[in-house]
PDB file of C-alpha atoms and ligand atoms in Angstrom:
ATOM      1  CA  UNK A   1     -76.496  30.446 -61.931  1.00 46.00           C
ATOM      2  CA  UNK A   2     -79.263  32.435 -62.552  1.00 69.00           C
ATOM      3  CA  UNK A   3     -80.467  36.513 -61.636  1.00 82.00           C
ATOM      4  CA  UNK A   4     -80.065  35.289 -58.121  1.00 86.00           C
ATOM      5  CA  UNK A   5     -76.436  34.615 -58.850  1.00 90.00           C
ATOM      6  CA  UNK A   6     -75.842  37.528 -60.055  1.00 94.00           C
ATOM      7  CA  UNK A   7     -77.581  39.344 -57.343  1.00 95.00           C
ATOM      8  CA  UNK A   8     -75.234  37.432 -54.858  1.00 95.00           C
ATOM      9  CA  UNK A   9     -71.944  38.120 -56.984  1.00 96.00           C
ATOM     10  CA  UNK A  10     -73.089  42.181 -56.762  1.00 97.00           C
ATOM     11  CA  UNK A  11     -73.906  41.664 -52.911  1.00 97.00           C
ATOM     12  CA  UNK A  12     -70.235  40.118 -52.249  1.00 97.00           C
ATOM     13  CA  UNK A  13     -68.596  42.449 -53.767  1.00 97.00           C
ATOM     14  CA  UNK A  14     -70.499  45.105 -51.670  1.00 97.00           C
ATOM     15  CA  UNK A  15     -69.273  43.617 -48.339  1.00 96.00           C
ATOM     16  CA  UNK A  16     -65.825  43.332 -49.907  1.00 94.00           C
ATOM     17  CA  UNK A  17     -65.087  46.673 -47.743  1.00 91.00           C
ATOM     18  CA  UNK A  18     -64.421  49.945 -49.179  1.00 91.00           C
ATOM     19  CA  UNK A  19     -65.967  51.559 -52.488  1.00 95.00           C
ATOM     20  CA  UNK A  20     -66.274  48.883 -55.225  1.00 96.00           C
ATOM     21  CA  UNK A  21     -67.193  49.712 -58.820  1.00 97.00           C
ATOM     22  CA  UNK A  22     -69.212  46.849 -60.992  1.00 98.00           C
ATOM     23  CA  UNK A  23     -68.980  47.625 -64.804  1.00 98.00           C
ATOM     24  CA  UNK A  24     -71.597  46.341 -66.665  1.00 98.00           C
ATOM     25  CA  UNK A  25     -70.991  46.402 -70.457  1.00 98.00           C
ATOM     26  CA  UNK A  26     -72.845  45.134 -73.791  1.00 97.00           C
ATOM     27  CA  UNK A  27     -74.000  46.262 -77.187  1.00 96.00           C
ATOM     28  CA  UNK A  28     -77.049  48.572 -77.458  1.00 95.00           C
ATOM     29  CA  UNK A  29     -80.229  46.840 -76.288  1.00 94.00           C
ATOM     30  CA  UNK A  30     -78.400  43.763 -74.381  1.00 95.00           C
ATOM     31  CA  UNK A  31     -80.368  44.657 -71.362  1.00 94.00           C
ATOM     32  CA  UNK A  32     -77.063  47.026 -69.025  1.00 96.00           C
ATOM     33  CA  UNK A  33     -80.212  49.322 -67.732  1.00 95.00           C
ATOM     34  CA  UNK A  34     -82.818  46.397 -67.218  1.00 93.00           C
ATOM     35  CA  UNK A  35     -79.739  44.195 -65.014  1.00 95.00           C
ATOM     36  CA  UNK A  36     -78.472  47.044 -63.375  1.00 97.00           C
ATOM     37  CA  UNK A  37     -81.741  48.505 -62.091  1.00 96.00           C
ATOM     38  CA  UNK A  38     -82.461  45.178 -60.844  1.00 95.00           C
ATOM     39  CA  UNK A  39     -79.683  44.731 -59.078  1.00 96.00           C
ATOM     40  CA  UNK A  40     -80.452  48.073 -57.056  1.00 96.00           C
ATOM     41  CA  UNK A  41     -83.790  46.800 -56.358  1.00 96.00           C
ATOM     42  CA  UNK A  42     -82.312  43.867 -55.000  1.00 96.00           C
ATOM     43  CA  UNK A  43     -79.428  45.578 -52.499  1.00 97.00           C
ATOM     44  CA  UNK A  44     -81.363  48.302 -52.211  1.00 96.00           C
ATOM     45  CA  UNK A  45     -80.784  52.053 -52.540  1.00 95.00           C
ATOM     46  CA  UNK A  46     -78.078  51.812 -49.283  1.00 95.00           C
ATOM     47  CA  UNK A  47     -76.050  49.215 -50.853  1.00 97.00           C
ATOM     48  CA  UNK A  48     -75.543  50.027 -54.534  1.00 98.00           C
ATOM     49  CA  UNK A  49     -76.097  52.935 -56.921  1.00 98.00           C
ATOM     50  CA  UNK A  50     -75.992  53.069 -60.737  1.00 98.00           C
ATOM     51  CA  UNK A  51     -74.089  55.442 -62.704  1.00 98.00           C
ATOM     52  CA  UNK A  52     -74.400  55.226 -66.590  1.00 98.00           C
ATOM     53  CA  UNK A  53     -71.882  55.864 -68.882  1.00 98.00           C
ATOM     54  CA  UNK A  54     -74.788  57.267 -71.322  1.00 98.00           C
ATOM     55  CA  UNK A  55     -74.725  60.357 -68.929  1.00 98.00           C
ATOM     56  CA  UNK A  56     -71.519  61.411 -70.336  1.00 98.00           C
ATOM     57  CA  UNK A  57     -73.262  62.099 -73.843  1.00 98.00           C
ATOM     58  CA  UNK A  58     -72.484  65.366 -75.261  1.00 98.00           C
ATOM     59  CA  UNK A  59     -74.756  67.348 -75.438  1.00 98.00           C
ATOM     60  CA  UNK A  60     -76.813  67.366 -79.273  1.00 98.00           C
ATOM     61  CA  UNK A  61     -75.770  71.348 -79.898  1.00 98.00           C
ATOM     62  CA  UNK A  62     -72.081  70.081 -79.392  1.00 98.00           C
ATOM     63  CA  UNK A  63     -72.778  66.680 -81.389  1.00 98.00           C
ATOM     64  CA  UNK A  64     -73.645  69.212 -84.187  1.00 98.00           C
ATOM     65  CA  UNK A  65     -70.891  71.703 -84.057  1.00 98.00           C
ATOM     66  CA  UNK A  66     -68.987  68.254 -84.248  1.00 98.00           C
ATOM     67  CA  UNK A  67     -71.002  67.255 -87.436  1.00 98.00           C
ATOM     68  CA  UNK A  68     -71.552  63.965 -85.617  1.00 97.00           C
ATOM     69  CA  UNK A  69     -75.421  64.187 -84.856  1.00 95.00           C
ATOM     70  CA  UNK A  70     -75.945  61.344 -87.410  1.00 92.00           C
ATOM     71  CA  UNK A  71     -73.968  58.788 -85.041  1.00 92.00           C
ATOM     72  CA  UNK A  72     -75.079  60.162 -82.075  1.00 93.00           C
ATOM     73  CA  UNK A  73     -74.141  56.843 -79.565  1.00 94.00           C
ATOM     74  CA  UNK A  74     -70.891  56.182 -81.267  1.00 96.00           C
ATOM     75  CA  UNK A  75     -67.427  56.229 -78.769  1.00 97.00           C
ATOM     76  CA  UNK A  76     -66.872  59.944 -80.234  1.00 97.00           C
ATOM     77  CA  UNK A  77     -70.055  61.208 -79.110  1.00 98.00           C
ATOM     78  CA  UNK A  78     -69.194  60.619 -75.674  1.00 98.00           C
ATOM     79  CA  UNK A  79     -66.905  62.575 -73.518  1.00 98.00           C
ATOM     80  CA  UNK A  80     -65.078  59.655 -72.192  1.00 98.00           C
ATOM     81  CA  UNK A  81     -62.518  61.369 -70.149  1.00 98.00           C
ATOM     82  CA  UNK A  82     -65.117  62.905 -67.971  1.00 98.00           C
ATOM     83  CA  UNK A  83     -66.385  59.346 -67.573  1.00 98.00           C
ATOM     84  CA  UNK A  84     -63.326  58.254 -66.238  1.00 98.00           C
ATOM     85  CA  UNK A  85     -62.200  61.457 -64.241  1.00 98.00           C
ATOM     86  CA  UNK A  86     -65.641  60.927 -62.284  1.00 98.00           C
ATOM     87  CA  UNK A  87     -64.961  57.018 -62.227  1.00 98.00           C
ATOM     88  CA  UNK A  88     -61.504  57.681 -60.477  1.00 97.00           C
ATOM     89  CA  UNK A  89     -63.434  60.435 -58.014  1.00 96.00           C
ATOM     90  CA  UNK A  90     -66.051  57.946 -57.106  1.00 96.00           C
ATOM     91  CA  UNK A  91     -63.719  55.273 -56.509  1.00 93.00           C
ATOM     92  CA  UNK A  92     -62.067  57.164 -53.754  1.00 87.00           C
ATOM     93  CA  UNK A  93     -65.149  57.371 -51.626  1.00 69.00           C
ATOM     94  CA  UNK A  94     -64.561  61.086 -50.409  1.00 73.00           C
ATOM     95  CA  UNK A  95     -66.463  62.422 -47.453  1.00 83.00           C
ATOM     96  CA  UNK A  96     -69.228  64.177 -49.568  1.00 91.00           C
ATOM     97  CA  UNK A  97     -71.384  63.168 -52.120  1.00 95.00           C
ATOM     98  CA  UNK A  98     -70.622  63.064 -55.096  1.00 96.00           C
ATOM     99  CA  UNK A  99     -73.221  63.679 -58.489  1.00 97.00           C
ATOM    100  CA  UNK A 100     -73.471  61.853 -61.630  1.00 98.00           C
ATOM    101  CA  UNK A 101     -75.112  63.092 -64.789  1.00 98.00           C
ATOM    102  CA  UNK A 102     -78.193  60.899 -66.235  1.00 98.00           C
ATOM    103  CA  UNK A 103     -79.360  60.932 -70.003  1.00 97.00           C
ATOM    104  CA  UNK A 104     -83.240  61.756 -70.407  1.00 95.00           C
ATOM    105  CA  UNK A 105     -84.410  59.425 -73.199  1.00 86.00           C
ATOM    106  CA  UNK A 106     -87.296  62.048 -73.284  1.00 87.00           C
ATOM    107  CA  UNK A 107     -85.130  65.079 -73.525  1.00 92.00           C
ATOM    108  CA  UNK A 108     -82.192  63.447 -75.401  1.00 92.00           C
ATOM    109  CA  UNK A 109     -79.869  64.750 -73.517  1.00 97.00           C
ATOM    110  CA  UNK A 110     -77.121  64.733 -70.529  1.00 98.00           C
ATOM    111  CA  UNK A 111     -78.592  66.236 -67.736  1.00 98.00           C
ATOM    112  CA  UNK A 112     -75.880  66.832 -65.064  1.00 98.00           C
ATOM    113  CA  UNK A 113     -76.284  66.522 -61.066  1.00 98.00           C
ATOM    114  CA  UNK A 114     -78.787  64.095 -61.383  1.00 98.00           C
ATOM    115  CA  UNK A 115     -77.805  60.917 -59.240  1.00 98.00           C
ATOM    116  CA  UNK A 116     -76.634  61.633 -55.434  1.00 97.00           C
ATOM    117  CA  UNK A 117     -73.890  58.636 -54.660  1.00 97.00           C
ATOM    118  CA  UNK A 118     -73.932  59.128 -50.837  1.00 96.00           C
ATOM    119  CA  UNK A 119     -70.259  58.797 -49.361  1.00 94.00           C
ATOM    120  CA  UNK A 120     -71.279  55.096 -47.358  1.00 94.00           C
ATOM    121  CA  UNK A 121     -72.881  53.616 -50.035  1.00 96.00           C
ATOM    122  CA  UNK A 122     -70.202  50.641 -51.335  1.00 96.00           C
ATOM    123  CA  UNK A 123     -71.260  49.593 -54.992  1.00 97.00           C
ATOM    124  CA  UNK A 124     -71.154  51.703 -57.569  1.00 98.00           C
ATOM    125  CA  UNK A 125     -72.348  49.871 -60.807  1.00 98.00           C
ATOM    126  CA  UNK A 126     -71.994  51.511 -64.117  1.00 98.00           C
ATOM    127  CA  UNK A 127     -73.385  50.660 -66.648  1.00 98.00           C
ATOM    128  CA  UNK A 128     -73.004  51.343 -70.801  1.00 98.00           C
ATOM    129  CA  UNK A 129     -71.770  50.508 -74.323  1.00 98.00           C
ATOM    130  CA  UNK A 130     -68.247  51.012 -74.128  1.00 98.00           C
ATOM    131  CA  UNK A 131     -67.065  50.099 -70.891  1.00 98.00           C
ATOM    132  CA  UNK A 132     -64.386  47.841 -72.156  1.00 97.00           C
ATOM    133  CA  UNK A 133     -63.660  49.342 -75.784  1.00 96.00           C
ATOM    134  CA  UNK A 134     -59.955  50.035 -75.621  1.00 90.00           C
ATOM    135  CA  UNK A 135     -59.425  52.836 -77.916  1.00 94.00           C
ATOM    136  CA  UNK A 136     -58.342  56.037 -76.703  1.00 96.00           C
ATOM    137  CA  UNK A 137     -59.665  58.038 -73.743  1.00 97.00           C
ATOM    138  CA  UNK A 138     -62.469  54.548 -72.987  1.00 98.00           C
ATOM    139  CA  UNK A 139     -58.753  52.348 -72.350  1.00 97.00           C
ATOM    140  CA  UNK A 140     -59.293  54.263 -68.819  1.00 97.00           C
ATOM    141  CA  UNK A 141     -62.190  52.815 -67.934  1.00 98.00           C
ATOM    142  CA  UNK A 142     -61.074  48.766 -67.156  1.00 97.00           C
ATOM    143  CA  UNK A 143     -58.690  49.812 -64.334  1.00 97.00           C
ATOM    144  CA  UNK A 144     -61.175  51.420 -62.300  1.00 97.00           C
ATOM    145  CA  UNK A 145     -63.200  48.503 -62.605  1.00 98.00           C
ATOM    146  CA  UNK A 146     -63.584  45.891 -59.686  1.00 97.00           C
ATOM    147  CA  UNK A 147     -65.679  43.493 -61.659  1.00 97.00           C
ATOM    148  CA  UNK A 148     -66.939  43.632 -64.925  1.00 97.00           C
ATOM    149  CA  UNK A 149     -69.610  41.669 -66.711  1.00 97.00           C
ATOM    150  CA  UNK A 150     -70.208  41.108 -70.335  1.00 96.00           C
ATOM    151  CA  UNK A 151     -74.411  41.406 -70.800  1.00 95.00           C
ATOM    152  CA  UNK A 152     -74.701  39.254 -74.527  1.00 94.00           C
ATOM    153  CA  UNK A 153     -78.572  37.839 -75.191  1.00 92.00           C
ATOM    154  CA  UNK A 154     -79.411  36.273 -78.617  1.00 91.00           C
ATOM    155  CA  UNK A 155     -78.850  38.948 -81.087  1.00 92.00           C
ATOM    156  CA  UNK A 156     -82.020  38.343 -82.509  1.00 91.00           C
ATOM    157  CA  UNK A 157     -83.864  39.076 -79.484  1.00 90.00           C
ATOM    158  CA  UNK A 158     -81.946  42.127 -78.912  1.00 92.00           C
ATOM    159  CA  UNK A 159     -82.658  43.823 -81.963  1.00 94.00           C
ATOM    160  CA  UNK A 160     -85.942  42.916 -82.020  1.00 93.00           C
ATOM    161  CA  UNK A 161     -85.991  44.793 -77.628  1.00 93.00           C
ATOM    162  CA  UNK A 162     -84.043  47.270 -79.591  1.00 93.00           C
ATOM    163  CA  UNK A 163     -86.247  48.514 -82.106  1.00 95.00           C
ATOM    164  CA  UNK A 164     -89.160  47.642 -79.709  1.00 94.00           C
ATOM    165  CA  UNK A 165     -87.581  50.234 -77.498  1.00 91.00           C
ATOM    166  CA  UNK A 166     -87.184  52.777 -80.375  1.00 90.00           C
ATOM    167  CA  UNK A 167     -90.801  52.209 -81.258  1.00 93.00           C
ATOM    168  CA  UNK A 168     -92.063  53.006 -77.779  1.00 92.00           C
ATOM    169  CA  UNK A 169     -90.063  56.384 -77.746  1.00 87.00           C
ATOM    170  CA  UNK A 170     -91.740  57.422 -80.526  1.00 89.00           C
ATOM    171  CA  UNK A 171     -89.907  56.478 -83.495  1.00 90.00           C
ATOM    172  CA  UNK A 172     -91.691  54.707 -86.394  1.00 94.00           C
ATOM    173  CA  UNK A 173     -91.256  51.225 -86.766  1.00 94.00           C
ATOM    174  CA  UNK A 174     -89.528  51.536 -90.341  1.00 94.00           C
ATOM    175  CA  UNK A 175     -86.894  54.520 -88.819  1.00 94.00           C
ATOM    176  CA  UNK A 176     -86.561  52.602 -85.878  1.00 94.00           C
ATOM    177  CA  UNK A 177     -85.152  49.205 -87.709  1.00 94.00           C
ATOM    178  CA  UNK A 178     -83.183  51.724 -90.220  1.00 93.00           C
ATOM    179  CA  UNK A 179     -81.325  53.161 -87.039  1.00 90.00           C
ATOM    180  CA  UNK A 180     -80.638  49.939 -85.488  1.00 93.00           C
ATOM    181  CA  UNK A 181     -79.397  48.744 -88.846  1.00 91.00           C
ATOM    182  CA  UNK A 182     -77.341  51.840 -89.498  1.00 90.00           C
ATOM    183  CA  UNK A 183     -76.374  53.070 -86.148  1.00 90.00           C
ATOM    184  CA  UNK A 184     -76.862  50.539 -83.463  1.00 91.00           C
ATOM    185  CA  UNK A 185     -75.089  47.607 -84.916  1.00 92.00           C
ATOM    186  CA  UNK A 186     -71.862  49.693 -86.120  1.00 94.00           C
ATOM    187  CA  UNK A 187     -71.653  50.313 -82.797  1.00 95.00           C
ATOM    188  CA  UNK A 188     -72.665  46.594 -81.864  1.00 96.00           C
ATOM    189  CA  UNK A 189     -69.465  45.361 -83.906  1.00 95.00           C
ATOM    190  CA  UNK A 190     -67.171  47.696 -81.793  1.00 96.00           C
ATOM    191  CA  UNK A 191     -68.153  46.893 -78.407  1.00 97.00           C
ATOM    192  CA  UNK A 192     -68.118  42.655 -79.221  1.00 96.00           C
ATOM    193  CA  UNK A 193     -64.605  42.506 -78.699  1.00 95.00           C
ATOM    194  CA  UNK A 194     -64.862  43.769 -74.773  1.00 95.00           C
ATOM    195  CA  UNK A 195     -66.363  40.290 -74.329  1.00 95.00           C
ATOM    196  CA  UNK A 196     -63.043  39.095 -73.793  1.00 94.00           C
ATOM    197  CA  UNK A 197     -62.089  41.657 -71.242  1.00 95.00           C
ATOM    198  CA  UNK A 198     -64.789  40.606 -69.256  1.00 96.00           C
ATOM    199  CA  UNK A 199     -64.522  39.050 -65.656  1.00 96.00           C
ATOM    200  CA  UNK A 200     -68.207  37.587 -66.552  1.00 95.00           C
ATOM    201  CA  UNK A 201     -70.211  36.844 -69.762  1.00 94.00           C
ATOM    202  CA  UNK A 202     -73.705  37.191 -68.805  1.00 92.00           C
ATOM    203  CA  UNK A 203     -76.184  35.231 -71.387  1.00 87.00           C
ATOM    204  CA  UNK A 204     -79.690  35.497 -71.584  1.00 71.00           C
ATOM    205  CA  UNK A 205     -81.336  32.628 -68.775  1.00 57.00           C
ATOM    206  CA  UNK A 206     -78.078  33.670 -66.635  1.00 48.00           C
ATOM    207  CA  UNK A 207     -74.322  33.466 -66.873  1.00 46.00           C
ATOM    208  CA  UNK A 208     -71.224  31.208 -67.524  1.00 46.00           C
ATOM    209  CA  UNK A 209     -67.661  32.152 -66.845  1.00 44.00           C
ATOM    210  CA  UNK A 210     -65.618  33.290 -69.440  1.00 46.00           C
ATOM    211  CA  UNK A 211     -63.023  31.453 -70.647  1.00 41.00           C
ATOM    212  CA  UNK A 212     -59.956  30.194 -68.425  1.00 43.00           C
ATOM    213  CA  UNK A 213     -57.434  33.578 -66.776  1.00 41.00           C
ATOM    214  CA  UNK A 214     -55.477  34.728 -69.929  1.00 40.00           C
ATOM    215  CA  UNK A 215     -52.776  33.860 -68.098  1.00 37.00           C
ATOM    216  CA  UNK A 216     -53.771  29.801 -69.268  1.00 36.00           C
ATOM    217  CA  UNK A 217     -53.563  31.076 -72.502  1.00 38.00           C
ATOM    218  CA  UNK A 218     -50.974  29.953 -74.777  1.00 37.00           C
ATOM    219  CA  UNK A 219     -47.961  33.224 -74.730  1.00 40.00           C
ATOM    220  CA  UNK A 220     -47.192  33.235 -78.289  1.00 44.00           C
ATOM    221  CA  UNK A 221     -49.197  31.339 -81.541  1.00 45.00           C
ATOM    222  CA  UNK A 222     -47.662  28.933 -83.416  1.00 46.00           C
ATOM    223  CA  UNK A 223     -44.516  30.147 -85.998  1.00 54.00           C
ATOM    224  CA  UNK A 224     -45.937  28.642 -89.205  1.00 54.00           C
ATOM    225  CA  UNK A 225     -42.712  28.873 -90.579  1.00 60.00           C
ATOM    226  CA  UNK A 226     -41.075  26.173 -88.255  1.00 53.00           C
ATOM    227  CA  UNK A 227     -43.262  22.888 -89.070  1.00 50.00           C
ATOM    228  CA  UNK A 228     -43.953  20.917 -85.386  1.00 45.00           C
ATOM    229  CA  UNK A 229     -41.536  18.228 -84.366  1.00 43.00           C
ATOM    230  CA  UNK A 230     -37.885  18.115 -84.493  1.00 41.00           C
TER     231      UNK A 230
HETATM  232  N1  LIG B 301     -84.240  39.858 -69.556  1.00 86.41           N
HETATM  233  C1  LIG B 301     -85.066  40.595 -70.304  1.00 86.41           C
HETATM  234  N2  LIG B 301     -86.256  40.082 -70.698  1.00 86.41           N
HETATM  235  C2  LIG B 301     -87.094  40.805 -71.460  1.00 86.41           C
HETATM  236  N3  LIG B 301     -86.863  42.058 -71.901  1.00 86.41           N
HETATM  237  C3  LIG B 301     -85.710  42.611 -71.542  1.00 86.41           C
HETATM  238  C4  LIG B 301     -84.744  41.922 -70.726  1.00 86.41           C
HETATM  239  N4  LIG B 301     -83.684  42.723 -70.543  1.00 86.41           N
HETATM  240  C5  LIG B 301     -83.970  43.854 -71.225  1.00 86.41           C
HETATM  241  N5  LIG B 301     -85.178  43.798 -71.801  1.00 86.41           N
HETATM  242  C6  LIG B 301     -85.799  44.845 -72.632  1.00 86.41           C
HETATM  243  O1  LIG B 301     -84.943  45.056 -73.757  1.00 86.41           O
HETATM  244  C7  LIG B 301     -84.814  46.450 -74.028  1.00 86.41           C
HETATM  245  C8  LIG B 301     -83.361  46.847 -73.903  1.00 86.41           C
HETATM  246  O2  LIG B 301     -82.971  46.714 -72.535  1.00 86.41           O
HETATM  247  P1  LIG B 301     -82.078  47.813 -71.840  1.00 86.41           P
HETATM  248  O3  LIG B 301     -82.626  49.163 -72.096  1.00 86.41           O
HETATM  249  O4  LIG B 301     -81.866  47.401 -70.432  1.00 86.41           O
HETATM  250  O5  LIG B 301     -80.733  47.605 -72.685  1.00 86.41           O
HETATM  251  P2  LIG B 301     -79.387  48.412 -72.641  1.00 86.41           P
HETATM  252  O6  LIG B 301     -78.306  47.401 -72.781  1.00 86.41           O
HETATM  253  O7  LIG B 301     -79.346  49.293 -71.458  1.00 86.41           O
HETATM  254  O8  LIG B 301     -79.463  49.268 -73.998  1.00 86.41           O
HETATM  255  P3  LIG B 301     -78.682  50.631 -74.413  1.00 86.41           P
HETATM  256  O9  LIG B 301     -77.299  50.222 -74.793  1.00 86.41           O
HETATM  257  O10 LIG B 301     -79.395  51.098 -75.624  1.00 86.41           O
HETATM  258  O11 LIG B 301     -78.756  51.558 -73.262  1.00 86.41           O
HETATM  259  C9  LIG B 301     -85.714  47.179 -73.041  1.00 86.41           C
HETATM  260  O12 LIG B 301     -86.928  47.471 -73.669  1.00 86.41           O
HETATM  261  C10 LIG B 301     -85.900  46.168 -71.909  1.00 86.41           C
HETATM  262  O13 LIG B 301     -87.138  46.326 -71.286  1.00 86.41           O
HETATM  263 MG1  LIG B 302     -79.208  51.375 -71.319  1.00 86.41          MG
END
């Protein structure tokens, strides 16, 4: 299945009744935004909203105060438990609206109240790094989830849309490839493993489904002290 597929696995889970929430998760540059734009372009505005995770960056006079400026994009520059409180609200589907913070790529920085989720609209896809990174506060996030997809292109064509994308915001071609080097792909190595969390592994020309429920999978490994056979 291709983009359509996709567009019809977003669409069912729209009519599935009630308010649904479609995570969308990936390492920097594997094309979350680019998917889940296009997936509002294709419900349309009534049907599905996006909420990124990347508006729950703190702020960069906080990042400093923290002495984490340097990793800015890393789970600790985050404030995941807002993520999740406003995941939880949104799931409920309350009578008002509720707002979501964006990130301005131009600014660099969260700015809050920015995206309107009506009360009748029934997807809410999210989209971001660390979606399905366990550790601490971001182990919240899975549960709230309905569905969520794994977005893993080529890695070589990632980085290369990755420092592309640096380039284009103004970065120099040399800083940009030293950030992705640096920063990026640390953070590349610690979202990989939320592959196998994922409902849906979405490759580059479409998607395959992951490998069979965990519950196929074998309980226990092997004791390599007891040799096979009687
Ligand atoms: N299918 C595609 N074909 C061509 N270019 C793409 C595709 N998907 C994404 N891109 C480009 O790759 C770059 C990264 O995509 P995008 O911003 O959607 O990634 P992301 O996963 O949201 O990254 P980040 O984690 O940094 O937010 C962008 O410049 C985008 O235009
Ligand atoms: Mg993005």
């Amino acid at each position: 299945m291709d983009t359509a597929g996709l567009e019809a696995r977003a669409r069912a889970l729209a009519a599935a009744g009630g308010r649904r929430i479609l995570g969308i998760a990936g390492a920097p540059g594997a094309g979350k935004s680019t998917l889940a734009a296009e997936l509002v372009r294709a419900l349309g505005p009534g049907l599905a909203v996006v909420v990124p995770m990347d508006g729950f960056h703190l702020a960069q006079a906080e990042l400093e105060r923290l002495g984490r400026a340097d990793r800015k994009g890393a789970p600790d520059t985050f404030d995941a438990a807002g993520y999740v409180a406003l995941l939880a609200r949104l799931r409920e589907r309350a009578a008002a609206a509720v707002y979501a913070p964006t990130f301005d790529r131009a600014l660099e920085e969260p700015v809050a109240g920015s995206i309107r989720v009506g009360p009748h609209v029934p997807l809410v896809i999210t989209e971001g790094n660390y979606l399905l990174h366990g550790a601490g506060a971001w182990a919240g996030v899975r549960p709230l989830l309905d569905e969520a997809w794994f977005v893993a292109p080529d890695d070589v064509v990632r980085v290369r849309r990755l420092v592309e994308r640096h380039v284009r915001h103004g970065k120099k071609e040399a800083d940009a490839r030293q950030w992705v080097v640096r920063s990026d792909e640390a953070n590349a190595r610690l979202i990989a493993p939320g592959r196998d969390l994922a409902d849906l592994v979405v490759e580059e020309d479409g998607f395959r489904e992951p490998r069979p429920p965990r519950a196929h999978l074998p309980r226990t490994p092997p004791d390599p002290a007891r040799p096979p056979g009687p």
